[in-house]
Structure formats: C-alpha cells, structure tokens
mmCIF file of C-alpha atoms in Angstrom:
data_model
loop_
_atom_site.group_PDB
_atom_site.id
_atom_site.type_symbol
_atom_site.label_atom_id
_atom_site.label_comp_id
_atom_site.label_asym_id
_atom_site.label_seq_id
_atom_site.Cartn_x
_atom_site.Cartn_y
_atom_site.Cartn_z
ATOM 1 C CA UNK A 145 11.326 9.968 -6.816
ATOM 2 C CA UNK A 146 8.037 8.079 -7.750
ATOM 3 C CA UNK A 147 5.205 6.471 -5.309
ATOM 4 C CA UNK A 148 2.768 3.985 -6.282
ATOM 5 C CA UNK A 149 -0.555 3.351 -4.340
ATOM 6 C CA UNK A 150 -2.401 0.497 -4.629
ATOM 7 C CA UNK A 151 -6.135 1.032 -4.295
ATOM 8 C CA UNK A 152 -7.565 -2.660 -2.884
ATOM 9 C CA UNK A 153 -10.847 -1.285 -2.609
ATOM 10 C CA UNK A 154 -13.486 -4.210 -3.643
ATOM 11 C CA UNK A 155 -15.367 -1.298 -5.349
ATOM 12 C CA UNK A 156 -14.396 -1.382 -9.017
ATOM 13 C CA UNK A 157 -14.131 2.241 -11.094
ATOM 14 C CA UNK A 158 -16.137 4.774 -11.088
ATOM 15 C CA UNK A 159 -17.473 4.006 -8.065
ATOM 16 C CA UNK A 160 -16.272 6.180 -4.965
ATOM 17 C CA UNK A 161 -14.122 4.403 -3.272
ATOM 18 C CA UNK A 162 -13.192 5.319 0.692
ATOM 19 C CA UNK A 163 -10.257 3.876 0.964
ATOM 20 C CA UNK A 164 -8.938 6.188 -2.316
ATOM 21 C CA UNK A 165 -10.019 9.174 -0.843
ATOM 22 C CA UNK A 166 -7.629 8.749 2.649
ATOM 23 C CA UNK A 167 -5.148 7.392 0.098
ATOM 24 C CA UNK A 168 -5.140 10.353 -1.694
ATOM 25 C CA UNK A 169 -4.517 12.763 1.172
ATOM 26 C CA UNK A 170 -1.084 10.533 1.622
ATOM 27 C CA UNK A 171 -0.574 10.835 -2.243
ATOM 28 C CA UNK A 172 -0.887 14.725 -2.214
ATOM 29 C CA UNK A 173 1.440 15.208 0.614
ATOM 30 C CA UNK A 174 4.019 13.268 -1.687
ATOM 31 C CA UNK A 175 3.312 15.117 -4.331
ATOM 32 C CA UNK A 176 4.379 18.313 -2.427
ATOM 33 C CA UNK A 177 7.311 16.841 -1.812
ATOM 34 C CA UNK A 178 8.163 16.215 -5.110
ATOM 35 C CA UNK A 179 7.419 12.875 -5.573
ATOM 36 C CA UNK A 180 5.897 11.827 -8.776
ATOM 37 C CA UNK A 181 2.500 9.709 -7.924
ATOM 38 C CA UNK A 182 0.804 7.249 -9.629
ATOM 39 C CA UNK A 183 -2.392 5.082 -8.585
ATOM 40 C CA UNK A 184 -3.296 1.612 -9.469
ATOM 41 C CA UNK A 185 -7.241 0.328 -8.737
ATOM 42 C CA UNK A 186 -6.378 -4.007 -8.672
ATOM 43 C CA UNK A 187 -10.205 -4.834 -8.599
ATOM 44 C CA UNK A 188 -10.275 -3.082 -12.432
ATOM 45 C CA UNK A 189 -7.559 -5.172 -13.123
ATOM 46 C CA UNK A 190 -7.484 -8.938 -13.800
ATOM 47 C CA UNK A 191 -5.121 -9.638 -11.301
ATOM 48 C CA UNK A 192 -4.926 -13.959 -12.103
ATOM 49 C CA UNK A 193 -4.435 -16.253 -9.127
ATOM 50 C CA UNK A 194 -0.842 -17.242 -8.268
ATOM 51 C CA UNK A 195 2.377 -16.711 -7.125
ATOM 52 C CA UNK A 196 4.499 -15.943 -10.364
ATOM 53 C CA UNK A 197 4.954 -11.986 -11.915
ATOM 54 C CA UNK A 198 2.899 -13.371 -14.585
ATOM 55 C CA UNK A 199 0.532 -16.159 -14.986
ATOM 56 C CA UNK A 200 -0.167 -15.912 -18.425
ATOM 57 C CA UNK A 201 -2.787 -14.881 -20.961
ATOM 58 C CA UNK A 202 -5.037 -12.567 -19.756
ATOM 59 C CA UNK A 203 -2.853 -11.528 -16.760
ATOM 60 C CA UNK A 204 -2.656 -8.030 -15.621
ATOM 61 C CA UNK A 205 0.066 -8.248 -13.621
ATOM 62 C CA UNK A 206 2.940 -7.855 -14.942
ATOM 63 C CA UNK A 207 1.872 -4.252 -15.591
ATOM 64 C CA UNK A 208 1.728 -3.560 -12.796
ATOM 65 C CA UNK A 209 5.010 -5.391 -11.411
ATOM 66 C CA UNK A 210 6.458 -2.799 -13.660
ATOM 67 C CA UNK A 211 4.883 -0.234 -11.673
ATOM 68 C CA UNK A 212 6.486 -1.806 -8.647
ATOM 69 C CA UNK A 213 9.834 -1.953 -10.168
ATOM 70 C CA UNK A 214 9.639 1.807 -10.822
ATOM 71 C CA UNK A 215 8.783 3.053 -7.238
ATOM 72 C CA UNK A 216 10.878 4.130 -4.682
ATOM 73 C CA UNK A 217 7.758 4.120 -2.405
ATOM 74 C CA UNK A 218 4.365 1.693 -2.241
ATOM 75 C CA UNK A 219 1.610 2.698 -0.512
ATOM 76 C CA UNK A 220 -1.183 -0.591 0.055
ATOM 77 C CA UNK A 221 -4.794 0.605 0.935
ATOM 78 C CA UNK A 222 -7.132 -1.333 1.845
ATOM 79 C CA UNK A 223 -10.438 -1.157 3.753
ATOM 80 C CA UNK A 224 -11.077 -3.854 6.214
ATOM 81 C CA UNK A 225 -13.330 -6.784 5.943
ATOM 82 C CA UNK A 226 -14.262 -9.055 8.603
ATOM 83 C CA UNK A 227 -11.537 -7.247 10.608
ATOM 84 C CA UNK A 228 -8.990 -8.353 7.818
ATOM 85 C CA UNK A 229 -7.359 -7.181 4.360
ATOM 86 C CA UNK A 230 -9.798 -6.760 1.627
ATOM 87 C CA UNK A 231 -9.275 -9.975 -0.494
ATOM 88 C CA UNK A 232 -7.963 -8.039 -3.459
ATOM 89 C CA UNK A 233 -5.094 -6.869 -1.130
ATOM 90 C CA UNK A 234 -4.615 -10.516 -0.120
ATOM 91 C CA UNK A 235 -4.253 -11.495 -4.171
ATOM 92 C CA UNK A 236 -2.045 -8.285 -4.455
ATOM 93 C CA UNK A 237 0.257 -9.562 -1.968
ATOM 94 C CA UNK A 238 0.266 -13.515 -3.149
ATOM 95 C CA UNK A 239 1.270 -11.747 -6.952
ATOM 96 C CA UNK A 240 4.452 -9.721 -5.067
ATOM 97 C CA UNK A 241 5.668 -13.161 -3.416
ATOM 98 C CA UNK A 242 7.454 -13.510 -6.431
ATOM 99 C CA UNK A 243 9.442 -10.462 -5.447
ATOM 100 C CA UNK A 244 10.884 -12.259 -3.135
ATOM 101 C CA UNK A 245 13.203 -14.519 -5.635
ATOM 102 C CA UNK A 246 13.763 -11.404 -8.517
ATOM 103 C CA UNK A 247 17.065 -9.573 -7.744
ATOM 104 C CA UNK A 248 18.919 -6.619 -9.178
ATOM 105 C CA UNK A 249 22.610 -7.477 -8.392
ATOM 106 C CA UNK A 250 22.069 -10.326 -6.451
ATOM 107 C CA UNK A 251 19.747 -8.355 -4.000
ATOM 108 C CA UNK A 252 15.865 -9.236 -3.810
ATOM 109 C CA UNK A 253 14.084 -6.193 -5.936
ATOM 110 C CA UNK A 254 12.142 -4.954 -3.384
ATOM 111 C CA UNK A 255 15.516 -4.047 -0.996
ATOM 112 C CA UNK A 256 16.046 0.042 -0.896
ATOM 113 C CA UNK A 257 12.180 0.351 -0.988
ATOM 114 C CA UNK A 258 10.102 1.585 1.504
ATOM 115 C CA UNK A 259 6.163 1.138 1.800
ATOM 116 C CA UNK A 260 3.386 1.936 4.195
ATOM 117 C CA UNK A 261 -0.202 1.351 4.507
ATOM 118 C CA UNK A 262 -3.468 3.083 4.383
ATOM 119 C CA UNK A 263 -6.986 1.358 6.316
ATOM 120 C CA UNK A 264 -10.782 2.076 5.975
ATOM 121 C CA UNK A 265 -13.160 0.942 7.174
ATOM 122 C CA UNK A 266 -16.925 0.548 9.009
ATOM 123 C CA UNK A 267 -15.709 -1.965 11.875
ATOM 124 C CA UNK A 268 -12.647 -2.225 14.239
ATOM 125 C CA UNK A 269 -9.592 -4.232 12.994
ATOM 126 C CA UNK A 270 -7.297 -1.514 11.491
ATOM 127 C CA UNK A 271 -4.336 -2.442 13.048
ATOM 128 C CA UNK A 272 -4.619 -5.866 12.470
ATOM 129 C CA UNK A 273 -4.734 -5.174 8.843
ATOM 130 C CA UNK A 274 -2.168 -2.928 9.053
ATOM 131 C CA UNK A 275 0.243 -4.952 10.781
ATOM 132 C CA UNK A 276 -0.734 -8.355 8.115
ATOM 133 C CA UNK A 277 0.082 -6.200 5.297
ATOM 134 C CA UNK A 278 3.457 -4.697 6.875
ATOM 135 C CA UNK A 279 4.036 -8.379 7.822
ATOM 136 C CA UNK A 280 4.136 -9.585 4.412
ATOM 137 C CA UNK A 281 5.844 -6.107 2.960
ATOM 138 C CA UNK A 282 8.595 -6.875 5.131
ATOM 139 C CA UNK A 283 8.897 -10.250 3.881
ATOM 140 C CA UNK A 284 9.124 -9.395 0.650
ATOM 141 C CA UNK A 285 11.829 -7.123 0.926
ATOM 142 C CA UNK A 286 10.505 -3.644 2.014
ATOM 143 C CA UNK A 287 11.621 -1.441 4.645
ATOM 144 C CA UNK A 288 8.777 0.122 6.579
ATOM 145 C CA UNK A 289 9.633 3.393 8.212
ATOM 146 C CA UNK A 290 8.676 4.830 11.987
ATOM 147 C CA UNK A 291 4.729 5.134 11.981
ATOM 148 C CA UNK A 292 4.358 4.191 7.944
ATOM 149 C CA UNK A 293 0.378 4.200 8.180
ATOM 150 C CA UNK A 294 -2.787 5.599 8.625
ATOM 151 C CA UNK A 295 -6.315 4.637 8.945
ATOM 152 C CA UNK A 296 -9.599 5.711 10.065
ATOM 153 C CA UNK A 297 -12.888 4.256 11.681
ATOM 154 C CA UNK A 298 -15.176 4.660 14.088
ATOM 155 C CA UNK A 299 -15.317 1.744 15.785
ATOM 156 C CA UNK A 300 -16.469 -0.244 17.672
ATOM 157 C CA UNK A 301 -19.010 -2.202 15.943
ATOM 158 C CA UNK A 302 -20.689 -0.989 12.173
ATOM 159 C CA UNK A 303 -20.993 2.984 11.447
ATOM 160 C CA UNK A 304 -20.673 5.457 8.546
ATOM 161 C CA UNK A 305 -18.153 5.165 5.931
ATOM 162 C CA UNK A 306 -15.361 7.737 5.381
ATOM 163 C CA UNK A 307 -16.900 9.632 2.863
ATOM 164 C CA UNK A 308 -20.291 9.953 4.665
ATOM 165 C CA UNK A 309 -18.902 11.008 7.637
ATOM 166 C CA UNK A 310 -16.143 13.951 8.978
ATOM 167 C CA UNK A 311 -15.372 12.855 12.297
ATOM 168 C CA UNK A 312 -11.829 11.301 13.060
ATOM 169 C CA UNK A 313 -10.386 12.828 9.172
ATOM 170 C CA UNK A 314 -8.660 15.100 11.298
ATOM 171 C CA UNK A 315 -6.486 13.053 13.242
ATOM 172 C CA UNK A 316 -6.538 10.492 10.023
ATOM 173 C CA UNK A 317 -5.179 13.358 7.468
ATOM 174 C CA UNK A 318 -2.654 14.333 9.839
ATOM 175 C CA UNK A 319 -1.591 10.755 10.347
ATOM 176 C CA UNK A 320 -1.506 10.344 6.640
ATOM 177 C CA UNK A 321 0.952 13.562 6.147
ATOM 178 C CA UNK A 322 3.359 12.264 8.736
ATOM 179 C CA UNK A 323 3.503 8.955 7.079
ATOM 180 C CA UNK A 324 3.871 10.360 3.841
ATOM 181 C CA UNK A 325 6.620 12.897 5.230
ATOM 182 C CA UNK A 326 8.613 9.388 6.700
ATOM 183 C CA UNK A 327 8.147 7.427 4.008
ATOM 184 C CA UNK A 328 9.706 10.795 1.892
ATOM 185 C CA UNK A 329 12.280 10.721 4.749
ATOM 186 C CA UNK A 330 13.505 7.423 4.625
ATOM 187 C CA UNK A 331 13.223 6.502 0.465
ATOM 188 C CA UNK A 332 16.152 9.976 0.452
ATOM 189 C CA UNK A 333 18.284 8.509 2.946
ATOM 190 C CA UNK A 334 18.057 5.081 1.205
ATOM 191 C CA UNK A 335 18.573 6.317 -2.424
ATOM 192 C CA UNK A 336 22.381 5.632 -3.596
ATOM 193 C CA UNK A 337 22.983 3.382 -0.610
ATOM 194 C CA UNK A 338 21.927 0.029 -1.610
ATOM 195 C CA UNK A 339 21.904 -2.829 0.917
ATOM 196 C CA UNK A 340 24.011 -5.055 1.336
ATOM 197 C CA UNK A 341 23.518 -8.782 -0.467
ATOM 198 C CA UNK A 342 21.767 -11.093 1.607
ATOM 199 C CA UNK A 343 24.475 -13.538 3.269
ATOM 200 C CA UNK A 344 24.467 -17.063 0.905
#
C-alpha cells in the first residue's frame, strides 16, 4: 500500500517547514503499518495555473498526478492563512479538478481512495481549512474516513509556531496516529472492492 503527502507549506526547501513536521508524525505511523510513504513539497514545484493534469511546458504536474495515481492514500497539509488553506493547497486542489473527468473503467480515478488532512498553524481556523479541503477531496472522488485529520494551534489570536513550541503536540500526535490508523483501516477494506460506476 503507498501514501502520498502533500506538503502545502508556502516555505520552499530547506527551510523547516511546520506543517511537515505534524505531517510526518502521520507519515511514520503509516509507515509502521506497512505502508510505503512518499512526500511531495508543491511550493518547490512549478505547479502552473489551471485546471488540466498538465498545462504544458514547464509544468510540474503531471509528476506529480502520477504520484496521485499511485496512492492508495493522500494526505493534504497545509498551515492556515487568514483562517484559510495556504494558497499552494488551493492551486493543488484546482490541478486535481481534473480528476474529476479521468476514469479507470468508467469510474472517476480518485474512487477506492481515501485521504485526510493535516493543519498548522499560528491563528484559529483549523477546522475551517480542514473541512474546505475535505470538501473539495470529496468532490473529486475521495472517500474520507471517521476523524481523517489532525491539526494543531494555539489559538485564539497569533502565538508560537509548532516547532517553537511543545504544548498541544500531545493531543496533535495522537490525533495524527488515529487518523493515520483509519485512513490504514479503510484503504484495506476498500482494496479489491472497487465502487460501483457512477449511474449515467
């Protein structure tokens, strides 16, 4: 079984990156479990504007639509920004619309796939980004298993970043082990049991 995780940090490589470092935790509890883990950074990437799996010359994309295509499980991280989705997560999302129309045996590419989502952040608004990322995951095709997320903060208002600070990684880390553990759960009990064609 593979997992990808999709860093939407705004911070390109090497700088530390919070929203990695919760991702992570959710990445090596998959990794005990035998899934095989890989991790994409978009803002190193030159994701292009759009709504196609690739917009042409210059277009990083379609790498890592094949990335996609290979996972049984996505993970989206993102910190928050003015209570939202980083705008790198917001691009990542436009670039999967085109999920939406690709099918394998007449079902849309994303069905049998399960995803979650992982929040940082300075300043309330986690589970509004959680649930606008879930929102379009669903659209596109994913199934989102029973409590598919973590996040931390210490809101209200601005504070410390994640890696500056140790309070609430408890409760966060144990979150993120429980989500990976049901999105484990659910990608077995969907594997060899494709759904059924959408009704034409």
């Amino acid at each position: 079984m593979r997992a990808l995780i999709i860093n939407c940090t705004l911070k390109p490589s090497p700088e530390p990156s919070n929203t990695e470092a919760l991702a992570s935790v959710v990445g090596a509890e998959l990794t005990s479990r035998g899934v095989e883990v890989a991790t994409v950074r978009a803002v190193d990437l030159n994701l292009l504007p759009g709504v196609k799996t690739d917009e042409g010359a210059g277009d990083d994309w379609p790498g890592v639509h094949e990335k996609l295509l290979a996972a049984d499980i996505l993970v989206i991280a993102s910190p928050t920004w003015v209570g939202r989705p980083s705008s790198v997560a917001q691009r990542v999302l436009e670039r999967m619309d085109a999920m939406i129309s690709e099918t394998d045996d007449d079902r849309p590419v994303a069905y049998g796939r399960v995803a979650g989502v992982v929040v940082t952040g300075n300043e309330d608004g986690a589970h509004h980004v959680i649930s606008e990322i879930c929102g379009g995951l669903v659209d596109i095709g994913y199934t989102i298993p029973a409590q598919a997320w973590t996040y931390w903060h210490l809101g209200p208002g601005p504070g410390p970043d994640y890696l500056d600070e140790d309070r609430g990684h408890e409760w966060a880390h144990r979150t993120g082990r429980t989500m990976a553990a049901n999105l484990h759960h659910v990608a077995s009990a969907l594997t060899g049991r494709p759904w059924p064609v959408p009704a034409s």
